[in-house]
Short mmCIF file of C-alpha atoms in Angstrom, two decimals:
data_model
loop_
_atom_site.label_atom_id
_atom_site.label_comp_id
_atom_site.label_asym_id
_atom_site.label_seq_id
_atom_site.Cartn_x
_atom_site.Cartn_y
_atom_site.Cartn_z
CA MET A 1 85.79 54.26 5.68
CA LYS A 2 89.31 53.53 4.49
CA LEU A 3 89.93 49.91 3.61
CA ASP A 4 93.22 48.19 4.19
CA PRO A 5 94.61 46.80 0.88
CA GLU A 6 95.24 43.46 2.55
CA GLU A 7 91.59 43.33 3.60
CA VAL A 8 90.52 43.91 -0.02
CA VAL A 9 92.82 41.14 -1.24
CA ARG A 10 91.64 38.79 1.46
CA TYR A 11 87.98 39.53 0.68
CA LEU A 12 88.44 38.82 -3.04
CA GLN A 13 90.29 35.60 -2.27
CA GLU A 14 87.54 34.47 0.07
CA HIS A 15 84.75 35.45 -2.36
CA PRO A 16 85.84 34.24 -5.84
CA GLN A 17 82.25 34.68 -7.08
CA PHE A 18 82.50 38.48 -6.63
CA PHE A 19 83.41 39.19 -10.26
CA ASP A 20 80.74 36.77 -11.49
CA GLU A 21 78.17 38.75 -9.57
CA HIS A 22 79.64 42.10 -10.64
CA ALA A 23 80.96 41.30 -14.12
CA GLY A 24 80.45 44.82 -15.41
CA ILE A 25 82.98 46.30 -13.04
CA LEU A 26 85.85 44.52 -14.82
CA ALA A 27 85.31 46.69 -17.88
CA GLU A 28 85.34 49.84 -15.76
CA ILE A 29 88.48 49.15 -13.71
CA ARG A 30 91.56 50.84 -15.10
CA ILE A 31 95.02 50.53 -13.58
CA PRO A 32 98.31 52.39 -14.16
CA CYS A 33 100.56 51.05 -16.90
CA ARG A 34 104.02 50.50 -15.49
CA HIS A 35 105.72 51.54 -18.73
CA ASP A 36 104.28 54.99 -19.53
CA GLY A 37 102.05 55.92 -16.59
CA ARG A 38 98.76 55.85 -18.53
CA THR A 39 95.82 53.80 -17.29
CA ILE A 40 94.75 50.63 -19.08
CA PRO A 41 91.91 48.13 -18.65
CA ILE A 42 92.61 45.34 -16.21
CA SER A 43 92.25 42.79 -19.02
CA GLU A 44 95.06 44.48 -20.94
CA ARG A 45 97.23 44.38 -17.85
CA GLN A 46 96.53 40.66 -17.47
CA VAL A 47 97.61 40.05 -21.05
CA ALA A 48 100.83 41.99 -20.43
CA VAL A 49 101.55 39.98 -17.27
CA LEU A 50 100.97 36.70 -19.12
CA ARG A 51 103.21 37.89 -21.96
CA ASP A 52 106.01 38.66 -19.49
CA LYS A 53 105.62 35.26 -17.85
CA ASN A 54 105.74 33.62 -21.26
CA HIS A 55 109.01 35.39 -22.08
CA ILE A 56 110.50 34.21 -18.77
CA LEU A 57 109.44 30.61 -19.46
CA GLN A 58 110.85 30.80 -22.99
CA ASP A 59 114.17 32.04 -21.65
CA ARG A 60 114.28 29.23 -19.09
CA LEU A 61 113.43 26.63 -21.73
CA ALA A 62 116.15 27.97 -24.03
CA GLU A 63 118.62 27.80 -21.14
CA LEU A 64 117.66 24.19 -20.35
CA ILE A 65 118.03 23.24 -24.02
CA ARG A 66 121.46 24.88 -24.12
CA PHE A 67 122.57 23.05 -20.98
CA GLY A 68 121.28 19.78 -22.42
CA GLU A 69 123.18 20.30 -25.67
CA GLU A 70 126.37 21.19 -23.78
CA ASN A 71 126.05 18.09 -21.57
CA ASP A 72 125.45 15.91 -24.62
CA THR A 73 128.56 17.34 -26.28
CA LEU A 74 130.65 16.70 -23.14
CA GLY A 75 129.31 13.16 -22.92
CA GLN A 76 130.35 12.48 -26.51
CA LYS A 77 133.82 13.87 -25.86
CA LEU A 78 134.26 11.68 -22.78
CA HIS A 79 133.11 8.67 -24.80
CA ARG A 80 135.74 9.37 -27.46
CA LEU A 81 138.33 9.84 -24.70
CA ALA A 82 137.45 6.44 -23.21
CA ILE A 83 137.85 4.76 -26.60
CA MET A 84 141.19 6.48 -27.10
CA LEU A 85 142.48 5.42 -23.67
CA LEU A 86 141.47 1.82 -24.31
CA GLY A 87 143.65 1.83 -27.41
CA CYS A 88 146.85 2.96 -25.68
CA THR A 89 149.55 0.29 -25.60
CA CYS A 90 152.10 1.86 -23.24
CA LEU A 91 152.41 4.62 -20.66
CA GLY A 92 154.19 7.00 -23.04
CA ASP A 93 151.46 6.54 -25.64
CA LEU A 94 148.77 7.17 -23.02
CA LEU A 95 150.40 10.37 -21.74
CA GLN A 96 150.96 11.81 -25.20
CA ARG A 97 147.49 11.03 -26.49
CA LEU A 98 145.76 12.20 -23.30
CA ASP A 99 147.50 15.57 -23.48
CA SER A 100 146.64 15.94 -27.17
CA HIS A 101 143.03 14.90 -26.61
CA LEU A 102 142.39 17.31 -23.75
CA ARG A 103 143.88 20.21 -25.69
CA GLY A 104 142.20 19.36 -28.99
CA GLU A 105 138.82 17.93 -28.02
CA PHE A 106 138.14 19.77 -24.77
CA LEU A 107 139.98 22.97 -25.75
CA ILE A 108 141.91 23.02 -22.49
CA PRO A 109 145.01 25.12 -23.23
CA HIS A 110 147.20 23.90 -20.37
CA VAL A 111 147.40 20.35 -19.01
CA THR A 112 149.85 18.85 -16.54
CA LEU A 113 149.95 15.46 -14.85
CA ARG A 114 151.98 13.79 -12.13
CA LEU A 115 151.96 10.08 -11.27
CA TRP A 116 153.77 8.34 -8.45
CA ASP A 117 154.51 4.71 -7.61
CA ILE A 118 154.93 4.05 -11.33
CA VAL A 119 158.21 3.02 -12.94
CA ALA A 120 159.11 3.58 -16.59
CA ASP A 121 162.38 3.61 -18.51
CA PRO A 122 162.96 6.21 -19.76
CA ALA A 123 160.88 8.11 -17.22
CA PRO A 124 158.67 10.86 -18.75
CA PRO A 125 158.26 14.24 -17.00
CA GLU A 126 154.93 13.05 -15.59
CA LEU A 127 156.86 10.68 -13.29
CA ALA A 128 159.09 13.42 -11.84
CA PRO A 129 159.30 13.42 -8.02
CA VAL A 130 156.36 14.97 -6.18
CA SER A 131 156.61 16.47 -2.70
CA PRO A 132 154.75 14.92 0.25
CA SER A 133 152.57 18.04 0.48
CA ALA A 134 151.40 17.64 -3.12
CA ARG A 135 150.61 13.99 -2.48
CA THR A 136 148.70 14.91 0.64
CA LEU A 137 146.72 17.52 -1.28
CA ALA A 138 145.72 14.88 -3.84
CA GLU A 139 144.79 12.36 -1.15
CA ASP A 140 142.64 14.91 0.66
CA LEU A 141 140.58 15.76 -2.42
CA LEU A 142 137.29 13.90 -2.29
CA GLN A 143 136.37 15.32 -5.70
CA PRO A 144 137.92 17.67 -8.26
CA ARG A 145 138.53 21.21 -7.04
CA CYS A 146 138.22 24.32 -9.18
CA GLY A 147 139.53 27.75 -8.32
CA HIS A 148 141.99 30.53 -8.97
CA HIS A 149 144.94 29.26 -6.95
CA VAL A 150 147.12 26.18 -6.62
CA PRO A 151 150.31 25.69 -4.59
CA ASP A 152 153.47 27.06 -6.22
CA GLU A 153 154.84 23.55 -6.74
CA ILE A 154 151.82 22.54 -8.81
CA ARG A 155 151.77 25.84 -10.71
CA ASN A 156 155.39 25.28 -11.67
CA TRP A 157 154.47 21.99 -13.31
CA PHE A 158 153.02 24.09 -16.14
CA GLY A 159 156.45 25.45 -17.02
CA THR A 160 157.05 28.84 -18.63
CA GLY A 161 153.37 29.69 -19.10
CA ALA A 162 152.50 29.19 -15.43
CA GLY A 163 152.50 32.89 -14.57
CA HIS A 164 149.67 33.62 -17.01
CA LEU A 165 147.23 31.05 -15.63
CA ARG A 166 144.21 32.38 -13.73
CA SER A 167 142.07 29.31 -13.02
CA PHE A 168 142.69 25.64 -12.34
CA ALA A 169 140.90 22.31 -12.04
CA THR A 170 142.75 19.88 -9.77
CA ILE A 171 141.67 16.26 -10.26
CA PRO A 172 142.90 13.39 -8.04
CA LEU A 173 143.72 10.08 -9.70
CA ARG A 174 142.93 7.05 -7.59
CA ARG A 175 141.66 3.51 -7.54
CA GLN A 176 142.09 1.88 -4.14
CA ARG A 177 144.71 4.54 -3.36
CA THR A 178 145.60 7.96 -4.72
CA PHE A 179 148.50 7.75 -7.16
CA GLY A 180 148.38 10.91 -9.23
CA LEU A 181 147.13 14.40 -9.90
CA LEU A 182 145.77 15.80 -13.15
CA VAL A 183 145.67 19.61 -13.28
CA LEU A 184 144.00 21.72 -15.96
CA GLY A 185 144.81 25.40 -16.32
CA SER A 186 143.49 28.42 -18.21
CA GLU A 187 144.24 32.11 -18.64
CA ASP A 188 140.49 32.71 -18.28
CA PRO A 189 139.57 33.20 -14.58
CA GLN A 190 136.05 31.93 -15.31
CA ARG A 191 137.07 28.69 -17.04
CA PHE A 192 137.42 26.81 -13.73
CA TYR A 193 135.61 28.91 -11.13
CA PRO A 194 135.07 27.67 -7.54
CA GLU A 195 131.28 27.20 -7.79
CA MET A 196 131.24 25.23 -11.04
CA GLY A 197 129.94 21.67 -11.15
CA THR A 198 132.51 18.88 -11.15
CA LEU A 199 130.50 15.91 -12.47
CA TYR A 200 132.34 15.68 -15.79
CA LEU A 201 135.70 16.47 -14.19
CA THR A 202 135.05 13.55 -11.81
CA ARG A 203 134.30 11.27 -14.76
CA LEU A 204 137.43 12.49 -16.52
CA GLY A 205 139.47 11.62 -13.43
CA GLU A 206 137.90 8.16 -13.25
CA LEU A 207 138.74 7.44 -16.88
CA VAL A 208 142.34 8.60 -16.58
CA SER A 209 142.74 6.68 -13.30
CA ALA A 210 141.45 3.45 -14.83
CA ALA A 211 143.81 3.82 -17.79
CA SER A 212 146.88 4.81 -15.75
CA VAL A 213 146.57 2.24 -12.97
CA ARG A 214 147.50 -0.49 -15.44
CA TYR A 215 151.08 0.76 -15.29
CA ARG A 216 151.44 0.59 -11.51
CA PRO A 217 153.63 -2.24 -10.20
CA SER A 218 152.00 -5.54 -9.31
CA THR A 219 150.36 -5.61 -5.89
CA GLY A 220 151.68 -9.09 -5.28
CA ASN A 221 148.59 -11.00 -6.29
CA GLY A 222 149.57 -11.50 -9.87
CA GLY A 223 148.22 -8.28 -11.30
CA THR A 224 148.18 -4.51 -11.12
CA GLU A 225 146.15 -2.63 -8.57
CA ALA A 226 142.50 -2.34 -9.57
#
């Protein structure tokens, strides 16, 4: 009588005492080795399976440790950024130090920023006019967006190096209302890929928004918009 393999499996599952009652058979069972085709005792195969599982768990643990270390490093960089932004005394100082910090600390090779509804004399390039479509794009972003394309207007904000950029992170700046757009660029297409997480980019946008909103005109209640 030919037994169905599923029936054998089901029988062994339903009768866990089988190998207690027939302990000697374990030493006699030999199964093919997947590496060289020879047969090995079932106990040796079990050890090999456990060794493979252990390697997988070790790899996963190493990956989790690496992610934890990377997140800790990013958290420290954002903390230093927050301290730096708190020390800025004017809009020009903030813009210059933000650009330097993102390039130096975060190793982001290309940074551009546009703010609207802010007045400064002399006006820095970051206050240059922005089209309604660019403002609408910023207002429609519920969170930072990463990808390989941005509208030509935004790409041109990067100047002469714009044609070499292959990935972008577009970060809206807002408090009660949207008033700016921070865009990070890279020649590496995998630096800001569409599926990447945006938690730290969101926190970056919140920090820059909180620092920049101080330079918006008074809302009429005796202070700047909060």
